[in-house]
Amino acid sequence: MTDFRARIAATYDADSFRREGHRLVDTLADYLARVEHGEGMPVLPWAAPAVNVDRFAASFPEQPTGDFAELMARVLSGSNHLHHPRYVGHQVSAPVPLAALCDAVSSLLNNGMAVYEMGPVSTAMERNVLRWMAARLALPESSDGVLTSGGSLGNLTALLAARQAKAGYDAWNGGAHAGPPLTVLVPRTAHYSLARATRVMGWGEGGVTALDVDANFRLRPEALEEGLAAATRAGRKVIAVVASAGSTATGAFDPLEPVADFCQRHDLWFHVDGAHGAAAVLSPTYRHQVRGIERADSVVWDAHKGLLMPALVTAVLFRDGARSFEAFAQEASYLFHGEDERPWSDVGMRTLECTKEMMALKLYTCLCVLGTRLFADAVTESYDLARRFAAKLTASGDFEVAVPPDCNIVCFRHTPAHVPAPEWDALQSRLRERLVTRGDFYLVQTKLPSGTHLRVTLINPLTRDEDLDALMDALRTAARR
Ligand SMILES: *Cc1c(COP(=O)(O)O)cnc(C)c1O
């Protein structure tokens, strides 16, 4: 026992924390300086999963080793470098470094915040960050929301509230079969988390009714009536319509105003999945893309996509704040006060999480310290960059753009004259594999009706036009081999 006491004293020792901390911040700053410069280092030091597994021991010593710095160095060198200017892959941000410091604070304080007393500061920050976001979306004063762990969980949370509001029966207590089978109208291009959410709610395969999109991958407004009729014929009661702002594969923004009109006419819940693109409201240039978002009953907005934050910070905003209590309308009386009071400050009542991270801390702090203008400009700049890149691809003669970009996602393919058209699909996959495994760039691919396309998300504010010129050149060179 005395040995344990000594170990605890050493493990929690403030001075050794200070020493390790200073050393780690220096290591991270050196890392950042190298990665942001980019030149001469791979974006992703590619290794097969089995190879990587062998690089990290699968057994743990019983006694301390003091190997912290060495282990962190291997973590840094083996990871996908999202601050590299040539990281142009998935919709995951290159976080502002200040946010990483906030995460360290969050991890140390560990104020879990299911109930107010366990996170007094983060609860206050969450409230005010959500108010700021709701105001940007132009939602009414009555709006309110929660922060939760990711857009997928955000969509489930919103649809649970939609069900309580529009099913016409109490599915929370009675179960999914206590009334007619339900469905939501969702564009074909919507994120898979929506189909997952409806399956989680027990609605099965017909829980999502797919709506057709146009040649630009945006929801066709005429498809709404068709979808409603089809769902009704299939014996399903439609409770909501989901629109994407923007969609995951191509970044297309669905037209929100016709969806809002339709929902109003048919008394349906209007949910906007703005995980990726709700941040467009911050940009005076691109705000028009989400016109009508202020009429939504609920909006999901990922700060770890559009607001330069590390994962995960997702806002679920409700036009009528009281609805946010209905997503998880159960009582855990040992935690919460009587149902009648429903205090906004016990945020665990309104999220799937019980304990959760101090999610608001990094977003609130960065908005305070860095100012809002940076975040607005980051949206404008990244959408501008995507448009310039698309224009360059279109003008090139040996590249095609799948669709003019609505946001910072561009889908395109290399179509060199020396490769026959039937081989273009295979070519894109081969090119991507070559660039990614060499570490020159990190980009992804997607299958569209017209074939396999390369896909970039220009979410990293360190990426410049020159990097995209270099990407085109690298693709041309790789195709000639
Ligand atoms: C990324 C994304 C999601 C999922 O969000 P996570 O935070 O990754 O869970 C949902 N919808 C859309 C449109 C997205 O782009």
XYZ file of N, CA, C and O in Angstrom, residues 278-430:
612
model
N -23.622 23.901 -42.796
C -24.390 24.953 -42.117
C -23.514 26.180 -41.872
O -24.010 27.307 -41.795
N -22.204 25.952 -41.791
C -21.277 27.068 -41.564
C -21.334 28.095 -42.691
O -20.854 29.220 -42.525
N -21.954 27.743 -43.816
C -22.104 28.709 -44.915
C -22.853 29.964 -44.456
O -22.666 31.038 -45.042
N -23.660 29.849 -43.399
C -24.388 31.034 -42.912
C -23.433 32.142 -42.470
O -23.813 33.308 -42.415
N -22.203 31.779 -42.152
C -21.247 32.785 -41.669
C -20.684 33.630 -42.805
O -20.130 34.697 -42.571
N -20.784 33.134 -44.033
C -20.147 33.794 -45.161
C -21.131 34.690 -45.909
O -22.113 34.198 -46.464
N -20.862 36.008 -45.948
C -21.763 36.888 -46.698
C -21.869 36.453 -48.166
O -22.924 36.596 -48.787
N -20.789 35.870 -48.708
C -20.804 35.455 -50.117
C -21.652 34.202 -50.343
O -22.292 34.064 -51.378
N -21.619 33.262 -49.398
C -22.243 31.958 -49.644
C -23.472 31.663 -48.798
O -24.064 30.600 -48.904
N -23.860 32.622 -47.996
C -25.035 32.460 -47.146
C -26.274 32.067 -47.941
O -27.134 31.317 -47.474
N -26.359 32.578 -49.162
C -27.551 32.323 -49.988
C -27.772 30.824 -50.242
O -28.888 30.390 -50.508
N -26.704 30.028 -50.135
C -26.833 28.588 -50.408
C -27.739 27.898 -49.386
O -28.255 26.819 -49.657
N -27.858 28.498 -48.208
C -28.691 27.881 -47.168
C -29.926 28.743 -46.871
O -30.480 28.683 -45.772
N -30.346 29.510 -47.879
C -31.549 30.316 -47.693
C -32.713 29.374 -47.350
O -32.901 28.356 -48.024
N -33.438 29.696 -46.299
C -34.537 28.835 -45.861
C -34.177 28.015 -44.630
O -35.037 27.425 -43.994
N -32.895 27.997 -44.266
C -32.479 27.202 -43.101
C -33.135 27.750 -41.830
O -33.372 27.013 -40.869
N -33.482 29.046 -41.862
C -34.123 29.681 -40.701
C -35.547 29.155 -40.487
O -36.150 29.404 -39.454
N -36.060 28.387 -41.448
C -37.415 27.834 -41.294
C -37.384 26.389 -40.787
O -38.429 25.753 -40.614
N -36.200 25.855 -40.556
C -36.081 24.456 -40.128
C -36.606 24.251 -38.712
O -36.535 25.150 -37.870
N -37.139 23.051 -38.445
C -37.496 22.668 -37.073
C -36.258 22.228 -36.312
O -36.198 22.361 -35.093
N -35.299 21.659 -37.046
C -34.043 21.259 -36.402
C -32.912 21.337 -37.415
O -33.126 21.158 -38.615
N -31.722 21.644 -36.908
C -30.530 21.754 -37.749
C -29.378 21.065 -37.025
O -29.193 21.250 -35.825
N -28.618 20.272 -37.778
C -27.367 19.711 -37.256
C -26.207 20.451 -37.899
O -26.215 20.693 -39.109
N -25.234 20.837 -37.081
C -24.106 21.645 -37.555
C -22.850 21.143 -36.840
O -22.741 21.262 -35.622
N -21.906 20.570 -37.608
C -20.654 20.067 -37.039
C -19.599 21.178 -36.993
O -19.155 21.643 -38.043
N -19.169 21.540 -35.791
C -18.078 22.520 -35.691
C -16.747 21.885 -36.088
O -15.810 22.577 -36.452
N -16.673 20.531 -36.035
C -15.430 19.872 -36.438
C -15.346 19.705 -37.948
O -14.431 19.083 -38.455
N -16.333 20.234 -38.685
C -16.206 20.272 -40.136
C -16.087 21.713 -40.619
O -15.119 22.066 -41.254
N -17.069 22.535 -40.276
C -17.069 23.886 -40.834
C -16.399 24.945 -39.976
O -16.227 26.073 -40.418
N -16.023 24.624 -38.751
C -15.537 25.676 -37.856
C -14.141 25.399 -37.287
O -13.822 25.844 -36.179
N -13.330 24.657 -38.047
C -11.904 24.491 -37.708
C -11.654 23.868 -36.337
O -10.619 24.100 -35.714
N -12.613 23.083 -35.852
C -12.478 22.453 -34.535
C -12.037 20.999 -34.679
O -12.350 20.343 -35.663
N -11.342 20.455 -33.679
C -11.107 19.013 -33.654
C -12.400 18.273 -33.287
O -13.318 18.873 -32.705
N -12.467 16.998 -33.618
C -13.638 16.181 -33.281
C -13.739 16.042 -31.758
O -12.710 15.947 -31.088
N -14.964 15.956 -31.247
C -16.242 16.155 -31.910
C -16.964 17.318 -31.242
O -17.032 17.346 -30.017
N -17.550 18.182 -32.042
C -18.429 19.228 -31.509
C -19.569 19.400 -32.496
O -19.397 19.995 -33.553
N -20.724 18.846 -32.162
C -21.878 18.957 -33.051
C -23.011 19.664 -32.331
O -23.382 19.275 -31.221
N -23.561 20.682 -32.989
C -24.734 21.346 -32.435
C -25.991 20.749 -33.054
O -26.050 20.546 -34.270
N -26.979 20.438 -32.202
C -28.323 20.117 -32.684
C -29.201 21.249 -32.197
O -29.356 21.451 -30.988
N -29.737 22.012 -33.135
C -30.530 23.192 -32.779
C -31.991 22.956 -33.135
O -32.293 22.393 -34.197
N -32.873 23.354 -32.230
C -34.310 23.189 -32.436
C -34.972 24.556 -32.501
O -34.671 25.419 -31.667
N -35.856 24.711 -33.484
C -36.547 26.004 -33.603
C -37.355 26.263 -32.325
O -37.376 27.360 -31.808
N -38.021 25.220 -31.826
C -38.727 25.332 -30.550
C -37.888 24.580 -29.515
O -37.874 23.351 -29.496
N -37.194 25.342 -28.688
C -36.239 24.744 -27.762
C -36.834 23.650 -26.894
O -36.150 22.686 -26.536
N -38.120 23.764 -26.577
C -38.764 22.775 -25.705
C -38.722 21.388 -26.332
O -38.697 20.370 -25.639
N -38.706 21.342 -27.671
C -38.658 20.048 -28.380
C -37.397 19.259 -28.039
O -37.380 18.042 -28.159
N -36.359 19.981 -27.679
C -35.097 19.275 -27.447
C -35.187 18.375 -26.221
O -34.364 17.495 -26.032
N -36.203 18.575 -25.398
C -36.385 17.699 -24.242
C -37.082 16.410 -24.636
O -37.159 15.473 -23.856
N -37.632 16.383 -25.850
C -38.456 15.233 -26.230
C -37.677 14.148 -26.946
O -38.185 13.053 -27.157
N -36.437 14.459 -27.354
C -35.649 13.444 -28.054
C -35.436 12.234 -27.151
O -35.585 11.093 -27.564
N -35.102 12.501 -25.906
C -34.864 11.412 -24.952
C -35.809 11.631 -23.774
O -35.395 12.012 -22.682
N -37.079 11.431 -24.029
C -38.106 11.804 -23.060
C -38.274 10.739 -21.995
O -39.349 10.225 -21.757
N -37.179 10.373 -21.402
C -37.270 9.434 -20.300
C -36.811 10.149 -19.037
O -36.186 11.192 -19.100
N -37.121 9.567 -17.930
C -36.725 10.175 -16.675
C -35.673 9.336 -15.979
O -35.802 8.122 -15.903
N -34.625 9.966 -15.532
C -33.675 9.297 -14.638
C -33.672 10.173 -13.401
O -32.891 11.101 -13.280
N -34.594 9.893 -12.508
C -34.906 10.860 -11.454
C -33.751 11.060 -10.475
O -33.677 12.071 -9.798
N -32.836 10.084 -10.427
C -31.715 10.282 -9.513
C -30.768 11.371 -10.036
O -29.957 11.910 -9.320
N -30.870 11.641 -11.330
C -30.019 12.679 -11.916
C -30.748 14.003 -12.070
O -30.197 15.059 -11.835
N -31.978 13.905 -12.528
C -32.652 15.126 -12.956
C -33.790 15.478 -12.013
O -34.328 14.630 -11.322
N -34.159 16.729 -12.060
C -35.297 17.182 -11.255
C -36.578 16.712 -11.920
O -36.554 16.092 -12.980
N -37.704 17.029 -11.298
C -38.998 16.611 -11.820
C -39.176 17.040 -13.263
O -38.606 18.034 -13.693
N -39.956 16.293 -14.012
C -40.104 16.533 -15.444
C -40.657 17.931 -15.731
O -40.371 18.515 -16.771
N -41.456 18.422 -14.808
C -42.110 19.710 -15.044
C -41.113 20.862 -15.134
O -41.283 21.779 -15.919
N -40.065 20.746 -14.341
C -39.106 21.868 -14.336
C -38.245 21.872 -15.595
O -37.958 22.917 -16.138
N -37.836 20.692 -16.022
C -37.002 20.539 -17.200
C -35.924 21.616 -17.313
O -35.937 22.447 -18.212
N -34.988 21.645 -16.385
C -33.997 22.724 -16.403
C -33.051 22.583 -17.596
O -32.533 21.504 -17.842
N -32.889 23.662 -18.328
C -32.003 23.633 -19.493
C -30.580 23.313 -19.086
O -29.795 22.808 -19.862
N -30.255 23.583 -17.822
C -28.857 23.495 -17.408
C -28.382 22.075 -17.127
O -27.194 21.852 -16.985
N -29.298 21.101 -17.061
C -28.869 19.709 -16.941
C -28.889 19.111 -18.346
O -29.845 18.447 -18.743
N -27.815 19.357 -19.118
C -27.886 19.065 -20.549
C -27.999 17.561 -20.849
O -28.431 17.174 -21.927
N -27.640 16.718 -19.885
C -27.734 15.273 -20.098
C -29.147 14.783 -20.342
O -29.349 13.682 -20.848
N -30.149 15.576 -19.981
C -31.538 15.201 -20.255
C -31.823 15.167 -21.744
O -32.796 14.564 -22.191
N -31.002 15.891 -22.494
C -31.345 16.104 -23.895
C -30.333 15.518 -24.869
O -30.349 15.839 -26.042
N -29.425 14.692 -24.350
C -28.442 14.054 -25.224
C -28.408 12.556 -24.945
O -28.799 12.120 -23.864
N -27.902 11.801 -25.927
C -27.724 10.374 -25.685
C -26.639 10.157 -24.636
O -26.714 9.249 -23.820
N -25.623 11.033 -24.662
C -24.550 10.909 -23.687
C -25.075 11.203 -22.286
O -25.920 12.078 -22.111
N -24.538 10.500 -21.333
C -24.722 10.897 -19.944
C -23.507 11.770 -19.637
O -23.560 12.986 -19.773
N -22.389 11.147 -19.309
C -21.144 11.909 -19.220
C -20.769 12.365 -20.619
O -20.882 11.597 -21.568
N -20.378 13.603 -20.765
C -19.822 14.003 -22.058
C -18.658 14.944 -21.843
O -18.461 15.481 -20.753
N -17.868 15.073 -22.894
C -16.721 15.984 -22.870
C -17.176 17.413 -22.607
O -18.330 17.749 -22.884
N -16.247 18.275 -22.220
C -16.548 19.711 -22.130
C -16.511 20.270 -23.554
O -15.613 20.997 -23.932
N -17.519 19.865 -24.343
C -17.462 20.108 -25.784
C -17.400 21.566 -26.177
O -16.763 21.940 -27.148
N -18.114 22.400 -25.414
C -18.206 23.809 -25.816
C -16.897 24.549 -25.578
O -16.654 25.577 -26.206
N -16.083 24.005 -24.688
C -14.910 24.762 -24.238
C -14.046 25.260 -25.393
O -13.687 26.439 -25.475
N -13.700 24.353 -26.322
C -12.788 24.764 -27.393
C -13.458 25.745 -28.351
O -12.847 26.724 -28.770
N -14.721 25.471 -28.689
C -15.395 26.353 -29.654
C -15.622 27.732 -29.042
O -15.329 28.763 -29.660
N -16.125 27.752 -27.827
C -16.374 29.027 -27.148
C -15.078 29.826 -27.031
O -15.017 31.012 -27.365
N -14.039 29.149 -26.560
C -12.764 29.836 -26.336
C -12.183 30.377 -27.642
O -11.720 31.516 -27.698
N -12.210 29.558 -28.687
C -11.633 30.017 -29.962
C -12.431 31.159 -30.554
O -11.857 32.097 -31.122
N -13.756 31.138 -30.399
C -14.563 32.267 -30.887
C -14.205 33.538 -30.113
O -14.074 34.615 -30.683
N -14.034 33.378 -28.802
C -13.676 34.520 -27.955
C -12.303 35.076 -28.297
O -12.118 36.284 -28.415
N -11.342 34.193 -28.389
C -9.945 34.620 -28.470
C -9.561 34.980 -29.907
O -8.825 35.952 -30.134
N -10.047 34.196 -30.864
C -9.639 34.428 -32.256
C -10.596 35.355 -33.000
O -10.236 35.922 -34.027
N -11.822 35.495 -32.481
C -12.807 36.359 -33.134
C -13.563 35.610 -34.217
O -13.042 34.665 -34.816
N -14.775 36.041 -34.499
C -15.653 35.291 -35.408
C -15.260 35.468 -36.883
O -15.561 34.623 -37.712
N -14.597 36.583 -37.163
C -14.288 36.894 -38.559
C -13.449 35.806 -39.223
O -13.665 35.431 -40.387
N -12.494 35.261 -38.467
C -11.627 34.199 -38.986
C -12.444 33.025 -39.518
O -12.156 32.473 -40.585
N -13.485 32.655 -38.752
C -14.281 31.482 -39.108
C -15.141 31.768 -40.343
O -15.310 30.907 -41.209
N -15.660 32.992 -40.415
C -16.447 33.388 -41.585
C -15.557 33.414 -42.827
O -15.917 32.883 -43.884
N -14.378 34.004 -42.691
C -13.464 34.092 -43.838
C -12.981 32.714 -44.274
O -12.763 32.474 -45.467
N -12.799 31.804 -43.308
C -12.341 30.451 -43.660
C -13.370 29.761 -44.561
O -13.007 29.040 -45.488
N -14.650 29.994 -44.282
C -15.703 29.422 -45.140
C -15.601 30.033 -46.536
O -15.510 29.319 -47.542
N -15.588 31.349 -46.595
C -15.560 32.026 -47.900
C -14.335 31.600 -48.706
O -14.439 31.246 -49.877
N -13.181 31.614 -48.051
C -11.936 31.286 -48.760
C -11.956 29.850 -49.280
O -11.497 29.587 -50.396
N -12.444 28.910 -48.468
C -12.385 27.511 -48.910
C -13.388 27.262 -50.044
O -13.100 26.495 -50.965
N -14.547 27.921 -49.995
C -15.515 27.747 -51.087
C -14.978 28.428 -52.364
O -15.144 27.911 -53.463
N -14.331 29.584 -52.184
C -13.716 30.273 -53.341
C -12.653 29.392 -53.985
O -12.589 29.265 -55.209
N -11.802 28.805 -53.139
C -10.709 27.966 -53.636
C -11.268 26.788 -54.449
O -10.732 26.447 -55.515
N -12.349 26.200 -53.965
C -12.969 25.080 -54.686
C -13.464 25.527 -56.058
O -13.323 24.810 -57.054
N -14.020 26.717 -56.126
C -14.517 27.220 -57.417
C -13.372 27.477 -58.390
O -13.472 27.172 -59.577
N -12.275 28.054 -57.862
C -11.126 28.289 -58.752
C -10.536 26.969 -59.249
O -10.182 26.835 -60.415
N -10.485 25.986 -58.358
C -9.943 24.678 -58.744
C -10.839 24.028 -59.809
O -10.348 23.518 -60.828
N -12.151 24.094 -59.597
C -13.082 23.498 -60.564
C -12.940 24.177 -61.927
O -12.968 23.513 -62.974
N -12.770 25.502 -61.925
C -12.634 26.235 -63.188
C -11.364 25.792 -63.913
O -11.358 25.586 -65.129
N -10.302 25.610 -63.148
C -9.028 25.186 -63.737
C -9.136 23.778 -64.319
O -8.638 23.499 -65.406
N -9.805 22.900 -63.597
C -9.994 21.527 -64.082
C -10.788 21.533 -65.382
O -10.432 20.868 -66.358
N -11.865 22.313 -65.391
C -12.744 22.352 -66.555
C -12.000 22.893 -67.775
O -12.177 22.405 -68.885
N -11.146 23.894 -67.548
C -10.431 24.523 -68.659
C -9.273 23.660 -69.158
O -8.755 23.888 -70.253
N -8.892 22.638 -68.381
C -7.649 21.907 -68.682
C -7.715 21.048 -69.935
O -6.716 20.844 -70.606
N -8.869 20.509 -70.240
C -8.984 19.603 -71.379
C -8.717 18.147 -71.026
O -9.199 17.246 -71.711
N -7.966 17.872 -69.965
C -7.735 16.471 -69.591
C -8.268 16.137 -68.192
O -7.906 15.113 -67.604
N -9.119 16.998 -67.655
C -9.837 16.715 -66.406
C -11.309 17.080 -66.608
O -11.622 17.976 -67.399
N -12.193 16.394 -65.884
C -13.621 16.725 -65.906
C -14.094 16.930 -64.477
O -13.691 16.185 -63.582
N -14.971 17.906 -64.278
C -15.589 18.120 -62.967
C -16.973 17.481 -63.008
O -17.719 17.664 -63.970
N -17.301 16.691 -61.975
C -18.590 15.988 -61.970
C -19.747 16.969 -61.917
O -20.780 16.776 -62.556
N -19.565 18.031 -61.143
C -20.646 19.001 -60.934
C -19.985 20.273 -60.391
O -19.010 20.192 -59.635
N -20.465 21.451 -60.806
C -19.868 22.671 -60.244
C -20.027 22.665 -58.722
O -21.116 22.367 -58.227
N -18.961 22.925 -57.969
C -19.053 22.786 -56.512
C -19.949 23.841 -55.855
O -19.879 25.013 -56.193
N -20.779 23.386 -54.907
C -21.575 24.314 -54.093
C -20.750 24.811 -52.908
O -20.961 25.902 -52.411
N -19.843 23.943 -52.408
C -19.062 24.348 -51.231
C -17.590 24.038 -51.463
O -17.054 24.396 -52.515
N -16.940 23.384 -50.524
C -15.493 23.155 -50.657
C -15.166 21.725 -51.067
O -14.040 21.283 -50.931
N -16.176 20.990 -51.538
C -15.959 19.618 -52.018
C -15.972 19.636 -53.548
O -16.885 20.213 -54.150
N -14.937 19.035 -54.158
C -14.886 18.964 -55.617
C -14.692 17.513 -56.037
O -13.758 16.849 -55.576
N -15.584 17.018 -56.894
C -15.460 15.680 -57.462
C -15.055 15.835 -58.919
O -15.687 16.575 -59.672
N -14.011 15.123 -59.305
C -13.479 15.317 -60.666
C -12.776 14.045 -61.108
O -12.577 13.123 -60.305
N -12.423 13.998 -62.389
C -11.597 12.867 -62.819
C -10.640 13.259 -63.923
O -10.895 14.196 -64.683
N -9.588 12.502 -63.989
C -8.563 12.714 -65.003
C -8.961 11.890 -66.225
O -9.263 10.704 -66.102
N -8.987 12.535 -67.384
C -9.458 11.868 -68.604
C -8.434 12.066 -69.719
O -8.739 12.687 -70.744
N -7.219 11.535 -69.526
C -6.175 11.775 -70.524
C -6.480 11.048 -71.837
O -7.030 9.941 -71.821
N -6.094 11.678 -72.954
C -6.397 11.133 -74.286
C -5.752 9.765 -74.490
O -6.272 8.934 -75.229
N -4.615 9.512 -73.798
C -3.914 8.245 -74.035
C -4.515 7.052 -73.292
O -4.045 5.928 -73.420
N -5.558 7.321 -72.487
C -6.249 6.210 -71.812
C -7.673 6.126 -72.371
O -8.402 7.118 -72.356
N -8.075 4.945 -72.884
C -9.427 4.818 -73.439
C -10.496 5.053 -72.362
O -10.317 4.632 -71.207
N -11.583 5.696 -72.755
C -12.640 6.071 -71.810
C -13.138 4.907 -70.937
O -13.394 5.112 -69.746
N -13.290 3.686 -71.481
C -13.785 2.594 -70.616
C -12.847 2.283 -69.439
O -13.257 1.623 -68.480
N -11.613 2.772 -69.518
C -10.660 2.491 -68.430
C -10.553 3.624 -67.408
O -9.755 3.552 -66.473
N -11.356 4.661 -67.594
C -11.229 5.831 -66.716
C -11.572 5.531 -65.258
O -10.933 6.042 -64.336
N -12.585 4.693 -65.037
C -12.956 4.371 -63.646
C -11.771 3.745 -62.916
O -11.406 4.168 -61.816
N -11.180 2.728 -63.558
C -10.052 2.038 -62.928
C -8.870 2.983 -62.773
O -8.138 2.916 -61.776
N -8.721 3.888 -63.748
C -7.606 4.842 -63.698
C -7.685 5.714 -62.437
O -6.681 5.913 -61.746
N -8.878 6.220 -62.121
C -9.011 7.124 -60.962
C -8.571 6.408 -59.683
O -7.851 6.963 -58.858
N -9.016 5.151 -59.535
C -8.657 4.399 -58.331
C -7.156 4.184 -58.265
O -6.555 4.290 -57.192
N -6.574 3.885 -59.433
C -5.136 3.634 -59.472
C -4.364 4.910 -59.126
O -3.382 4.882 -58.380
